[in-house]
mmCIF file of C-alpha atoms in Angstrom:
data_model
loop_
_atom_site.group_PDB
_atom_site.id
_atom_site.type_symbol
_atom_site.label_atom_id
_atom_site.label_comp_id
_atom_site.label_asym_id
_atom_site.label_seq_id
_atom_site.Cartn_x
_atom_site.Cartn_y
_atom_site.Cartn_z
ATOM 1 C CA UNK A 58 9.918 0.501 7.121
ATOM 2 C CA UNK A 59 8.337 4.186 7.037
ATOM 3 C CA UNK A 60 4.939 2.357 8.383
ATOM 4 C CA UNK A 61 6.733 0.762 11.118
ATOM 5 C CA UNK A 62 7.749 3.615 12.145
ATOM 6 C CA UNK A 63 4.582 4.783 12.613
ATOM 7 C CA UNK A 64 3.537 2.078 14.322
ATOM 8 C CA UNK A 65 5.979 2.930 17.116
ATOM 9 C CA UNK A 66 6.304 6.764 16.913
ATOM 10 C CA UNK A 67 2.443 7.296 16.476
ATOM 11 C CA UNK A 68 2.641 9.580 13.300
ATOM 12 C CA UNK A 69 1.613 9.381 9.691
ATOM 13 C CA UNK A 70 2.853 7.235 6.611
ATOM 14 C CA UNK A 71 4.996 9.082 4.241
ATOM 15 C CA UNK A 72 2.173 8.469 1.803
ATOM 16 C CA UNK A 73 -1.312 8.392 1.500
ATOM 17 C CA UNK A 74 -2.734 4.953 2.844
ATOM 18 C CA UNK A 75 -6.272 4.979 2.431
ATOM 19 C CA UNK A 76 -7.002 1.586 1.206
ATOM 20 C CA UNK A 77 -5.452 -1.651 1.667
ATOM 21 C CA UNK A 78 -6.249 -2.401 -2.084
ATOM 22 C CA UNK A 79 -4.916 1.034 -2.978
ATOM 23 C CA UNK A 80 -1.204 -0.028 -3.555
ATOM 24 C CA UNK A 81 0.036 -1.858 -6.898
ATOM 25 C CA UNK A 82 2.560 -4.253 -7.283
ATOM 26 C CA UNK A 83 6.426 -2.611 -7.734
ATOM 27 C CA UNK A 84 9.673 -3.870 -8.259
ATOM 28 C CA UNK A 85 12.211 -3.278 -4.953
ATOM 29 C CA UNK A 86 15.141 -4.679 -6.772
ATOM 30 C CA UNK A 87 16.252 -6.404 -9.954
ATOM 31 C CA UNK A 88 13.866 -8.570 -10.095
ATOM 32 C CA UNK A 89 12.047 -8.637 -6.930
ATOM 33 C CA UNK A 90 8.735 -7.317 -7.310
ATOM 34 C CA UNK A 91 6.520 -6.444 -4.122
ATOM 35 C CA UNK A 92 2.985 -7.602 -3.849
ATOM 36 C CA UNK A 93 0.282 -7.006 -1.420
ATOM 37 C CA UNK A 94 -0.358 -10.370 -1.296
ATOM 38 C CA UNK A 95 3.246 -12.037 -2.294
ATOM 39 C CA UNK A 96 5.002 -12.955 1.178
ATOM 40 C CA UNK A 97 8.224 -11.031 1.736
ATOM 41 C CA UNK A 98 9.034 -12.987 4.827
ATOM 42 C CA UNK A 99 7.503 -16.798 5.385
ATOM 43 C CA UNK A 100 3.936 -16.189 6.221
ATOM 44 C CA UNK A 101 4.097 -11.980 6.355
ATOM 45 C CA UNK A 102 2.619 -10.328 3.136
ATOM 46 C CA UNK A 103 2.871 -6.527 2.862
ATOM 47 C CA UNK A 104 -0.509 -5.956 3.242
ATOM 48 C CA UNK A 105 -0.206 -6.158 6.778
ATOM 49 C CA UNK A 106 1.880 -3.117 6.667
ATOM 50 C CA UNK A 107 -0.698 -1.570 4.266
ATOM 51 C CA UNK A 108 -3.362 -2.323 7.484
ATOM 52 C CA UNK A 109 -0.965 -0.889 9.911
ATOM 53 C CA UNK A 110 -0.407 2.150 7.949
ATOM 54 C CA UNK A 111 -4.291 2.611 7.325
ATOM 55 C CA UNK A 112 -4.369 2.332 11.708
ATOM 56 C CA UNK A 113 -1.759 5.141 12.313
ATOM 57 C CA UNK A 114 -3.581 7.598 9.846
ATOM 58 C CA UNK A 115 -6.721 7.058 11.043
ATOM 59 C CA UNK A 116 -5.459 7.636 14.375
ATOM 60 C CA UNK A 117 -3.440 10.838 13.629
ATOM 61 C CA UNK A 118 -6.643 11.792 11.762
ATOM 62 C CA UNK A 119 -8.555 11.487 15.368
ATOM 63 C CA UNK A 120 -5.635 12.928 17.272
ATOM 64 C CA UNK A 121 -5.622 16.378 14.826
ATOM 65 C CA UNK A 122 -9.263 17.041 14.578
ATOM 66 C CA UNK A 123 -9.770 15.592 11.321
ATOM 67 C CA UNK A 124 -12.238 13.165 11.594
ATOM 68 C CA UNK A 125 -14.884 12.818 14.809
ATOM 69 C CA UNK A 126 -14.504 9.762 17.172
ATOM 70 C CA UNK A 127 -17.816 8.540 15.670
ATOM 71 C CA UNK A 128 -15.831 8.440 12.207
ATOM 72 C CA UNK A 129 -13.019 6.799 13.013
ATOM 73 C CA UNK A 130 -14.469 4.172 14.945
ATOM 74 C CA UNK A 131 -17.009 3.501 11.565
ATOM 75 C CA UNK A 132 -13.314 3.313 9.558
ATOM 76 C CA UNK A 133 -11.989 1.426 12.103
ATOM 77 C CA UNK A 134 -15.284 -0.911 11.762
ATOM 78 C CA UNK A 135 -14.736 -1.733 8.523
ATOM 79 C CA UNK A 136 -11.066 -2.109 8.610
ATOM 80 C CA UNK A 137 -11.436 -4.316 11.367
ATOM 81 C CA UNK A 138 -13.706 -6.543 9.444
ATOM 82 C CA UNK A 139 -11.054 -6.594 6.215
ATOM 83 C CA UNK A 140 -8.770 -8.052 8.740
ATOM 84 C CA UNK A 141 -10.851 -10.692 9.842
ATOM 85 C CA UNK A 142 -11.909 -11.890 6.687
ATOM 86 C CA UNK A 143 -8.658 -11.511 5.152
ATOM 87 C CA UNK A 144 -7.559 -14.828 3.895
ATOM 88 C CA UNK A 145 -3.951 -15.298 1.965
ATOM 89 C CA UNK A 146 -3.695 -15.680 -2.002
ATOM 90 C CA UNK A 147 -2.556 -19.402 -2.462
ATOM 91 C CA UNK A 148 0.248 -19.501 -5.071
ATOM 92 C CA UNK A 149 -0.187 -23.235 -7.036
ATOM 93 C CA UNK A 150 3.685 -22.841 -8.347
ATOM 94 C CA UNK A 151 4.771 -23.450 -5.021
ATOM 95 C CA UNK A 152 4.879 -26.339 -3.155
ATOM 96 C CA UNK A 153 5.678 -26.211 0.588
ATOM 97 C CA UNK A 154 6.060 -29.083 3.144
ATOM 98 C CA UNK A 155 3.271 -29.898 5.674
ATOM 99 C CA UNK A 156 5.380 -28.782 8.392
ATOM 100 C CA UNK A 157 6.165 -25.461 6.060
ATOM 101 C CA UNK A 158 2.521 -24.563 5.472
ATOM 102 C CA UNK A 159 1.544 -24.959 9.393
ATOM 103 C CA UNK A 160 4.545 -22.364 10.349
ATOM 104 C CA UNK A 161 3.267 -20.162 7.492
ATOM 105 C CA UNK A 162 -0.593 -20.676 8.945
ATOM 106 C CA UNK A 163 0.817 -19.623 12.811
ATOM 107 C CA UNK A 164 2.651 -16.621 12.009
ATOM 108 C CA UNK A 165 -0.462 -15.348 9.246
ATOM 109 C CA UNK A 166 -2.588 -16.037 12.765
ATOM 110 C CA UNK A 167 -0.200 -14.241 15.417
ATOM 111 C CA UNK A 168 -0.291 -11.388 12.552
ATOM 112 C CA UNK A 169 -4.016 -11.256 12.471
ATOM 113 C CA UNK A 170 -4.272 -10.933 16.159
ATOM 114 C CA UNK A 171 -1.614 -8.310 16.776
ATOM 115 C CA UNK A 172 -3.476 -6.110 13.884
ATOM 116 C CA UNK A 173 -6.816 -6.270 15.684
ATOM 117 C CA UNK A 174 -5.083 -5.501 19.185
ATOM 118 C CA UNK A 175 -3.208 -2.738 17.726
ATOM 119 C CA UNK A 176 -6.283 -1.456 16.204
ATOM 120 C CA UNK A 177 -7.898 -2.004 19.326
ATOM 121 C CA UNK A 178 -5.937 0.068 21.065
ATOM 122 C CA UNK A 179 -5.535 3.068 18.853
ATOM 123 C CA UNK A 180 -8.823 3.593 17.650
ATOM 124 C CA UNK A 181 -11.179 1.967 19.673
ATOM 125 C CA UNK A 182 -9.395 3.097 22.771
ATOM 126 C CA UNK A 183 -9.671 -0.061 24.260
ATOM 127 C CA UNK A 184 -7.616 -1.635 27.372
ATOM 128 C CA UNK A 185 -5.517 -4.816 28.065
ATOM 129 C CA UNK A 186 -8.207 -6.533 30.124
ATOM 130 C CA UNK A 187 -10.718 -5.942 27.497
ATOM 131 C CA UNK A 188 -12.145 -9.155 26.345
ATOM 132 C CA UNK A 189 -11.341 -9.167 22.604
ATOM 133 C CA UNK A 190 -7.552 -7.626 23.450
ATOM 134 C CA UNK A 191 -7.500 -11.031 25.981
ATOM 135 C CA UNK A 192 -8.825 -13.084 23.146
ATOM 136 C CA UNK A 193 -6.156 -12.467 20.856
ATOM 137 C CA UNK A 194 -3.326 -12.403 23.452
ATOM 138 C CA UNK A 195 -3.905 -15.817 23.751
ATOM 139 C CA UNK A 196 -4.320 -16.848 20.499
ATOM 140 C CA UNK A 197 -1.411 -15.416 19.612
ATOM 141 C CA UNK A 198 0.447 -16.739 22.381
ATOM 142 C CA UNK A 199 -1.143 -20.335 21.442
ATOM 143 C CA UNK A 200 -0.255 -19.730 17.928
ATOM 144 C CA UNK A 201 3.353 -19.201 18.486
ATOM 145 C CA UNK A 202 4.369 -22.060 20.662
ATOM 146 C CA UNK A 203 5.351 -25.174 19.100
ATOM 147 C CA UNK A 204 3.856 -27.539 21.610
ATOM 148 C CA UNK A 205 0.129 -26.472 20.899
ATOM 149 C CA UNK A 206 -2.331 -27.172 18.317
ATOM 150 C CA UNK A 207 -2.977 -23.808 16.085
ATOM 151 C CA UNK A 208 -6.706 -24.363 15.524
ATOM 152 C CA UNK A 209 -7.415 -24.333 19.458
ATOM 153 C CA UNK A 210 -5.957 -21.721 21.119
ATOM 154 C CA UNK A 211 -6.490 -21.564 24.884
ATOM 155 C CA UNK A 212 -6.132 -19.361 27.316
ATOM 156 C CA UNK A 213 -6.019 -22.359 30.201
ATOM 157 C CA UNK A 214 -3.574 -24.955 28.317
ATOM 158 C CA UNK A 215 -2.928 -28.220 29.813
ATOM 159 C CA UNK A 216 0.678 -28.782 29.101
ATOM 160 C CA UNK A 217 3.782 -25.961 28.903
ATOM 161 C CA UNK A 218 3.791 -23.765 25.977
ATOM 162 C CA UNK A 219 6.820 -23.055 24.681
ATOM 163 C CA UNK A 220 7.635 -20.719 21.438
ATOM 164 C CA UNK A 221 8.487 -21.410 18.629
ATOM 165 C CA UNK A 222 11.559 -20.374 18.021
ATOM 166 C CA UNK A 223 12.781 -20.945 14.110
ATOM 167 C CA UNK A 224 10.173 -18.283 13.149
ATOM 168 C CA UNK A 225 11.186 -15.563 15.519
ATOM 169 C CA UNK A 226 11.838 -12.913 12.931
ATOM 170 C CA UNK A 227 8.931 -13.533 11.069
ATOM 171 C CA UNK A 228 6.813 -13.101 14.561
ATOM 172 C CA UNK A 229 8.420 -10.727 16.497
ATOM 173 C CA UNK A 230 6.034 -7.622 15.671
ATOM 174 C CA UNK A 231 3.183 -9.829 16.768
ATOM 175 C CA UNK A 232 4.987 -11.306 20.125
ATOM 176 C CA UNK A 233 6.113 -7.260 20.795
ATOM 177 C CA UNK A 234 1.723 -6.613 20.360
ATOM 178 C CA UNK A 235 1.363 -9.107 22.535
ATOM 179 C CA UNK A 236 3.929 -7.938 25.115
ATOM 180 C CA UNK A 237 2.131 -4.527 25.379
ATOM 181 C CA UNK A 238 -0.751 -5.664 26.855
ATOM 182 C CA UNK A 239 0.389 -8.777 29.019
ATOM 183 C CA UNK A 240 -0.570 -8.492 32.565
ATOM 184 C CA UNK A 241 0.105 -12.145 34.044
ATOM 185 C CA UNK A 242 3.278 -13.413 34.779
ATOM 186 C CA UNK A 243 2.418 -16.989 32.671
ATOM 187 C CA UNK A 244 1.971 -14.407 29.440
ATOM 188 C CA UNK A 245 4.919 -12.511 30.052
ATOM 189 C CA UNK A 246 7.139 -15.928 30.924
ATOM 190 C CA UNK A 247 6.803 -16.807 27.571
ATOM 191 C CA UNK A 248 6.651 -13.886 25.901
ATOM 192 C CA UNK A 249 10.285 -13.478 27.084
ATOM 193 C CA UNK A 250 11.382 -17.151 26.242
ATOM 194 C CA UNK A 251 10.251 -15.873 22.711
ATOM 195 C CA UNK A 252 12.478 -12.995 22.733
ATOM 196 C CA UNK A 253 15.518 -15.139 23.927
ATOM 197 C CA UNK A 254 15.269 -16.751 20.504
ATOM 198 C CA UNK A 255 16.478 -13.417 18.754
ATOM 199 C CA UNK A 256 18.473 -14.437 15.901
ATOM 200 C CA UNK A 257 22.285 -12.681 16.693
ATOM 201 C CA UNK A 258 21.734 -11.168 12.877
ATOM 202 C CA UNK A 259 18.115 -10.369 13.032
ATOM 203 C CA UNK A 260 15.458 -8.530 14.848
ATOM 204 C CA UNK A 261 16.059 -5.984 17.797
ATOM 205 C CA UNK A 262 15.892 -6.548 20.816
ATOM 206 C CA UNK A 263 12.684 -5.627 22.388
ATOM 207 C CA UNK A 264 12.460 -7.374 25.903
ATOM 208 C CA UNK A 265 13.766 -4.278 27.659
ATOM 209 C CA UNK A 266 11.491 -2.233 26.391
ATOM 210 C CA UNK A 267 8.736 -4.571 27.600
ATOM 211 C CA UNK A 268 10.024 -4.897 30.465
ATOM 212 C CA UNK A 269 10.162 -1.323 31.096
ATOM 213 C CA UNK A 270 6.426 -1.579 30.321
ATOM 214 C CA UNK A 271 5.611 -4.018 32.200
ATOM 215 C CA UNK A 272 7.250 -2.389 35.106
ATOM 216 C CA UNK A 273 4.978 1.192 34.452
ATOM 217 C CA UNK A 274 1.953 -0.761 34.650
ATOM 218 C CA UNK A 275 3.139 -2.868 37.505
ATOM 219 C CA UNK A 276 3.798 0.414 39.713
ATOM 220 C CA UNK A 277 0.719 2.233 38.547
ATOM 221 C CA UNK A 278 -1.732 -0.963 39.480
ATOM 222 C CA UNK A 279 -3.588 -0.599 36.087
ATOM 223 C CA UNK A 280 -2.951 -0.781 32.482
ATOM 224 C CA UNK A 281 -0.745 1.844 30.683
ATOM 225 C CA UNK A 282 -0.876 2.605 26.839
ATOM 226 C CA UNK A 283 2.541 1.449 25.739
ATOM 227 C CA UNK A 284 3.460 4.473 23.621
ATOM 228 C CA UNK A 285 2.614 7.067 26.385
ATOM 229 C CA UNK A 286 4.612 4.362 28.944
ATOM 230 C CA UNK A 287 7.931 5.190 26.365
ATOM 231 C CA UNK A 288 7.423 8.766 25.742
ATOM 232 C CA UNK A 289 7.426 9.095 29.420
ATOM 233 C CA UNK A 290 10.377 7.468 30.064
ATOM 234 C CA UNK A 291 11.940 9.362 26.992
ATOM 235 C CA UNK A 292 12.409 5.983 24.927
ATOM 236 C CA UNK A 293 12.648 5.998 21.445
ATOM 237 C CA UNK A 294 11.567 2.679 19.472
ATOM 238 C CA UNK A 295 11.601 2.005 16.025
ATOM 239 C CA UNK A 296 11.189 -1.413 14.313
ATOM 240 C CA UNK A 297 14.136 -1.594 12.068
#
């Protein structure tokens, strides 16, 4: 929880992130045991955290002087490329249903794309309309509607996408990414039919806070950085 904190507050992990492969296994409670690579949610392993964390130091490393620009964008190189190639550990004890392992494949995808947007953003500096942020906007977007295919995303599909919504919880990090740098109304239409499937015991709700982003960058005729859009408007998020 500590690093989604971060994510939203801009500020540095409790503890020392420096490598994704720098954090053993450890037992949360009785006998559930936290892996980097072990899903804790369908589809969501920790080490996405452990990439997000790795992302807010790096950043509050830039911010206080610590490292050059040139040296955080090298970092940011190679953690880029660790998220890119990262591929999940396939556990043979399990079996999952065809149906199971393509929900699992989408939300590993919408996670992927949100982690190189949000490191995007924060380290290379990098705006909504840049061509890589676009890229995965619409992958993720493609990934998380039911009615498309998840190996060919499209930013131009031919029939109405509409999100998926039994894996909301799992997703709604990556749809919230997404919503931070939508500009057209088709993006944010169904980036707020995926918020209307909030579970009533799960997730917070985030659509007013995109919307109140949305309206910033509306009024200012450009895009805003998210964070800076909240702290301006004296919001506080946290994902809970």
């Amino acid at each position: 929880m500590d690093i989604l904190r971060c994510l939203a507050l801009t500020r540095r992990t409790l503890f020392d992130i420096s490598s994704s492969a720098s954090l053993p296994a450890f037992t949360l409670i009785g006998d559930v045991t936290i892996d980097q690579d072990k899903e804790f949610m369908r589809g969501v392993t920790p080490r996405f955290l452990f990439f997000i964390g790795r992302m807010c130091n790096l950043a509050m490393d830039e911010k206080e002087g610590l490292m050059t620009p040139a040296e955080v964008v090298a970092c940011a190189e190679v953690l880029e490329r660790e998220i890119i190639e990262w591929q999940p550990n396939k556990d043979q004890s399990e079996e999952h249903s065809a149906e199971d392992e393509l929900e699992r494949f989408a939300t590993q995808e919408m996670w992927r794309h949100a982690l190189l947007i949000n490191l995007r953003q924060v380290l290379y500096h990098l705006g909504s309309l840049h061509t890589s942020i676009r890229t995965s906007l619409d992958s993720i977007i493609t990934f998380g509607c039911a009615s498309s295919s998840p190996s060919l995303p499209s930013s131009t599909p031919t029939t109405p996408l509409i999100p998926e919504s039994a894996s909301y919880y799992e997703r709604e990090i990556p749809w919230f990414i997404t919503a931070t740098c939508a500009t057209s109304k088709h993006d944010r239409a169904i980036i707020r039919e995926a918020f209307g499937h909030r579970s009533p015991l799960f997730g917070f709700d985030v659509l007013p806070i995109a919307e109140r982003i949305w309206e910033a960058t509306d009024r200012a005729g450009y895009p805003l950085e998210w964070r800076s859009v909240l702290e301006k408007e004296g919001v506080l998020m946290m994902f809970m």
